[in-house]
Each structure stands twice: as C-alpha cells, then as structure tokens.
Short mmCIF file of C-alpha atoms in Angstrom, two decimals:
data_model
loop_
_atom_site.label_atom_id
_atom_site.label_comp_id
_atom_site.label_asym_id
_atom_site.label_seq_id
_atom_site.Cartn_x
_atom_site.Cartn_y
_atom_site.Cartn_z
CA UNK C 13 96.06 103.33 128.76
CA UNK C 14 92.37 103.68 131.19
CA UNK C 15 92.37 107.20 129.62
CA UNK C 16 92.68 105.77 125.95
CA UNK C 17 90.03 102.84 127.13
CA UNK C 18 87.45 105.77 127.92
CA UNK C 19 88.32 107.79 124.31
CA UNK C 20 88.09 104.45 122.45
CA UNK C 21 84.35 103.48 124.31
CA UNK C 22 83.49 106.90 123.10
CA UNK C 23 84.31 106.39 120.05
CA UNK C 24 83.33 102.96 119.13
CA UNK C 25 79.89 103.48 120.21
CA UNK C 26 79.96 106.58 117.68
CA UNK C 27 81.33 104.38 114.74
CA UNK C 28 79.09 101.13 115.71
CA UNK C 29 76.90 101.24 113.08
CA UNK C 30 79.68 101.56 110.44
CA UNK C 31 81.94 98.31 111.02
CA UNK C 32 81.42 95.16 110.31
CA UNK C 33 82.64 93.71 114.00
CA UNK C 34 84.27 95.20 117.49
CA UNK C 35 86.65 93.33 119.01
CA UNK C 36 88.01 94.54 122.32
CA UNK C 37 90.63 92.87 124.10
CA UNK C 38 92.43 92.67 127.30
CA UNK C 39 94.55 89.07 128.22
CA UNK C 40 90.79 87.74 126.70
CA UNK C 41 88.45 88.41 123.34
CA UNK C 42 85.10 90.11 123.10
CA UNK C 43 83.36 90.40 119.57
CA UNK C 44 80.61 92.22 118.63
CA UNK C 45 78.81 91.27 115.16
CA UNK C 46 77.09 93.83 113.14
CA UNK C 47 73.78 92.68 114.44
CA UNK C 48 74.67 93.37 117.95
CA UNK C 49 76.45 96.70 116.87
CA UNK C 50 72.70 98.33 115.42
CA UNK C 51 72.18 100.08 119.26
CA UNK C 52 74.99 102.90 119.93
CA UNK C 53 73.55 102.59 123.26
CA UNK C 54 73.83 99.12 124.06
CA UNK C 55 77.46 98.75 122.17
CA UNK C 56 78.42 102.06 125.26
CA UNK C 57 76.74 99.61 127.88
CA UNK C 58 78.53 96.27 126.91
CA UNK C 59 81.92 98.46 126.68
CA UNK C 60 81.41 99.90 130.05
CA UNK C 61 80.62 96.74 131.28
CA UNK C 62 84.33 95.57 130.32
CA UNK C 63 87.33 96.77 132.34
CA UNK C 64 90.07 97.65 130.13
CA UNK C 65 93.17 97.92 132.16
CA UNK C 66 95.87 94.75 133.41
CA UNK C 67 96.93 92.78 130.73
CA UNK C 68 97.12 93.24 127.23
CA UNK C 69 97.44 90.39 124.39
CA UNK C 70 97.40 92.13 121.01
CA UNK C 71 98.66 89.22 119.52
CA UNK C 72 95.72 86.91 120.55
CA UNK C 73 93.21 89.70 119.17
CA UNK C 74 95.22 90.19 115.87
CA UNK C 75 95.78 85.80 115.45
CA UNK C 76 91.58 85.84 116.23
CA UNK C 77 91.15 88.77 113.45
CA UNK C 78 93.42 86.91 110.99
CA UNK C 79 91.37 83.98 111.83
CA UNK C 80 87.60 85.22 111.39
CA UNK C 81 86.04 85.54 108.27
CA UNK C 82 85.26 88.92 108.27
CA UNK C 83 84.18 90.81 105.16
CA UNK C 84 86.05 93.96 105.39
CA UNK C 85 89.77 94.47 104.46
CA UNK C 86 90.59 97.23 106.51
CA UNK C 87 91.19 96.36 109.90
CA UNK C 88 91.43 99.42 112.74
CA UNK C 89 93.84 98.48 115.85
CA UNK C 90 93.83 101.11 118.52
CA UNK C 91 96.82 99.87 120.99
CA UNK C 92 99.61 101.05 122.72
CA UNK C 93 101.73 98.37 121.07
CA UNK C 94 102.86 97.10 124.14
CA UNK C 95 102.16 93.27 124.52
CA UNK C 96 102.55 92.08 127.84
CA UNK C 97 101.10 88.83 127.65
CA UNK C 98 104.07 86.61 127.43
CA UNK C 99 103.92 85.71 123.52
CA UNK C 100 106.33 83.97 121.25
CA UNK C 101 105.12 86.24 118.73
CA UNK C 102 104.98 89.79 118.67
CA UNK C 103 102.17 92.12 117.04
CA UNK C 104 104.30 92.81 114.32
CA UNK C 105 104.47 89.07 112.93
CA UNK C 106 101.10 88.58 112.76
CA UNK C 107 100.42 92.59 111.37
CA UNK C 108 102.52 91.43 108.34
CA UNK C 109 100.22 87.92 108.32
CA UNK C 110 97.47 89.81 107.97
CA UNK C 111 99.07 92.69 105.46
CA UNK C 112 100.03 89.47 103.25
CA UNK C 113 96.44 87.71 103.03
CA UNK C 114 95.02 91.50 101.47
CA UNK C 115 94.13 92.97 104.61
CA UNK C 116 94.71 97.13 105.34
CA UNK C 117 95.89 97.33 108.97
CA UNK C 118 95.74 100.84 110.74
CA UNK C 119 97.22 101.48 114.10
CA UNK C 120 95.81 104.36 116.55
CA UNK C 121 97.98 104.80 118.52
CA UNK C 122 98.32 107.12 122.43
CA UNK C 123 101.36 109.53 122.43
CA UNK C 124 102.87 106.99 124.29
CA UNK C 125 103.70 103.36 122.76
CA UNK C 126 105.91 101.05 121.95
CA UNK C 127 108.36 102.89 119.66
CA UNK C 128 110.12 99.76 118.46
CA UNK C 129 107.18 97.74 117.42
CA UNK C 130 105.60 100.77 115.70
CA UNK C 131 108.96 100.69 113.22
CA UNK C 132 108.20 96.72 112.66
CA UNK C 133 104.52 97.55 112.30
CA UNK C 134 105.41 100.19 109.27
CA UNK C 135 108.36 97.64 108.21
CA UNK C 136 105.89 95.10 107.20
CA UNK C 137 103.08 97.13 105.53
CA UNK C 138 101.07 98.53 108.44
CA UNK C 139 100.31 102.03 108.77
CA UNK C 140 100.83 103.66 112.36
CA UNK C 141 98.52 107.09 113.68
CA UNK C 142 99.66 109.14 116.77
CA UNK C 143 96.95 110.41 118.43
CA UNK C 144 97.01 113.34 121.22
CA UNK C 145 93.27 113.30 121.84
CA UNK C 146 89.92 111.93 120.97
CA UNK C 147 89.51 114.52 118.94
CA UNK C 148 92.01 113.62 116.71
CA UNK C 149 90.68 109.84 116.69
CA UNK C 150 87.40 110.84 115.61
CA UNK C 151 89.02 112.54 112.44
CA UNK C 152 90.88 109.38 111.86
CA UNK C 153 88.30 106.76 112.11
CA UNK C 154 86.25 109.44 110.03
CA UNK C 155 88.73 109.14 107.40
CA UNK C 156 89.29 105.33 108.22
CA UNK C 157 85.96 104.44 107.63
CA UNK C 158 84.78 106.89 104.69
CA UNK C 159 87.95 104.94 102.60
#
C-alpha cells in the first residue's frame, strides 16, 4: 500500500482546495479542515510528514467520519479494504451506517484489496473503483468531486 500512500499524497494535495476535510489514517486519525486545506503546499508537507504504512483501522476513520459534522454528503475512501486493526466491526458495517444517514460513500481502491469486503461494501449501498494508477485516480476524484 506505500506505493498507493505516495499516489494518494499526490493527489490530495491536487484536490485540497476542493473538499471540505482530509482525513488520513493509519491505527490513528489526522484531519485537515478546509481552512488548513487553502495551501496545496503545506497540505503535501503535513502528508509527507505522516508515514503511511503498519497498521490500518478503516473502521476508526469511517466511525470518526460518521461522527463529524461535516457538510458534504459524498464521502471519498481510498483503502485497500483490509482492516487489520483488530475490530469487532468491519468497514462494511459502518459503510452501510453511513449510506443510511444520506451519505454517498466511494471506495478507490489498489488492484489489490480485500475482495470480500468490496462485495459487502457494494451489498450495502457503497460504490467500489479499481484503480491501476494515479492516473486513473485523478479521473475519478475529477469526476468525484465535479458531482
């Protein structure tokens, strides 16, 4: 996923500017608000300054986006799918949390993820991208985000 982690600093430093928050996650939370999120610059900095790689709790970062009162319905998840903090609940249950309150929920994900949880993802309203390359995320967030 380090390959992915360097795509998705790329690309969120590119997009900044048009989300409300980024939220980057590892076994612990880091939010940027829109007010930190004006400087492509510093948004590349503070993401290079994180180390994306170890242990991954989706479900904590999903539970803390359910959570926040965040404007926008559309909410962009670019994961693997593979949750190895231990969790009793998978991304899936609190996908379908979120799908239920109004929210869209996309998942990017790498060529290579967690095949089951992608079908429980789509089974409860979530939509699930393949990527090959960052190529092809920048076209999807470009459509993402023009929506």
């Amino acid at each position: 996923m380090e390959e992915y982690a360097e795509w998705t600093i790329l690309i969120a430093s590119t997009f900044s500017k048009s989300v409300e928050s980024l939220i980057m996650f590892k076994d612990t939370i880091y939010t940027m608000k829109k007010s930190d999120l004006k400087s492509p610059r510093k948004v590349m900095e503070t993401l290079l300054n994180l180390e994306f790689y170890g242990l991954t709790d989706i479900v904590k970062a999903l539970n803390h986006v359910y959570n926040a009162n965040f404007k926008s319905k559309c909410v962009v998840l670019i994961s693997d799918l593979k949750q190895t903090v231990k969790s009793t609940l998978k991304p899936h249950n609190v996908i379908e949390k979120l799908v239920k309150a109004g929210r869209r929920v996309i998942v990017i994900t790498p060529s290579s993820y967690d095949y089951e949880e992608r079908s429980n993802v789509e089974r409860v309203g979530g939509k699930v991208v393949k990527i090959s390359s960052y190529k092809d995320l920048v076209k999807i967030l470009s459509k993402i985000l023009k929506y």
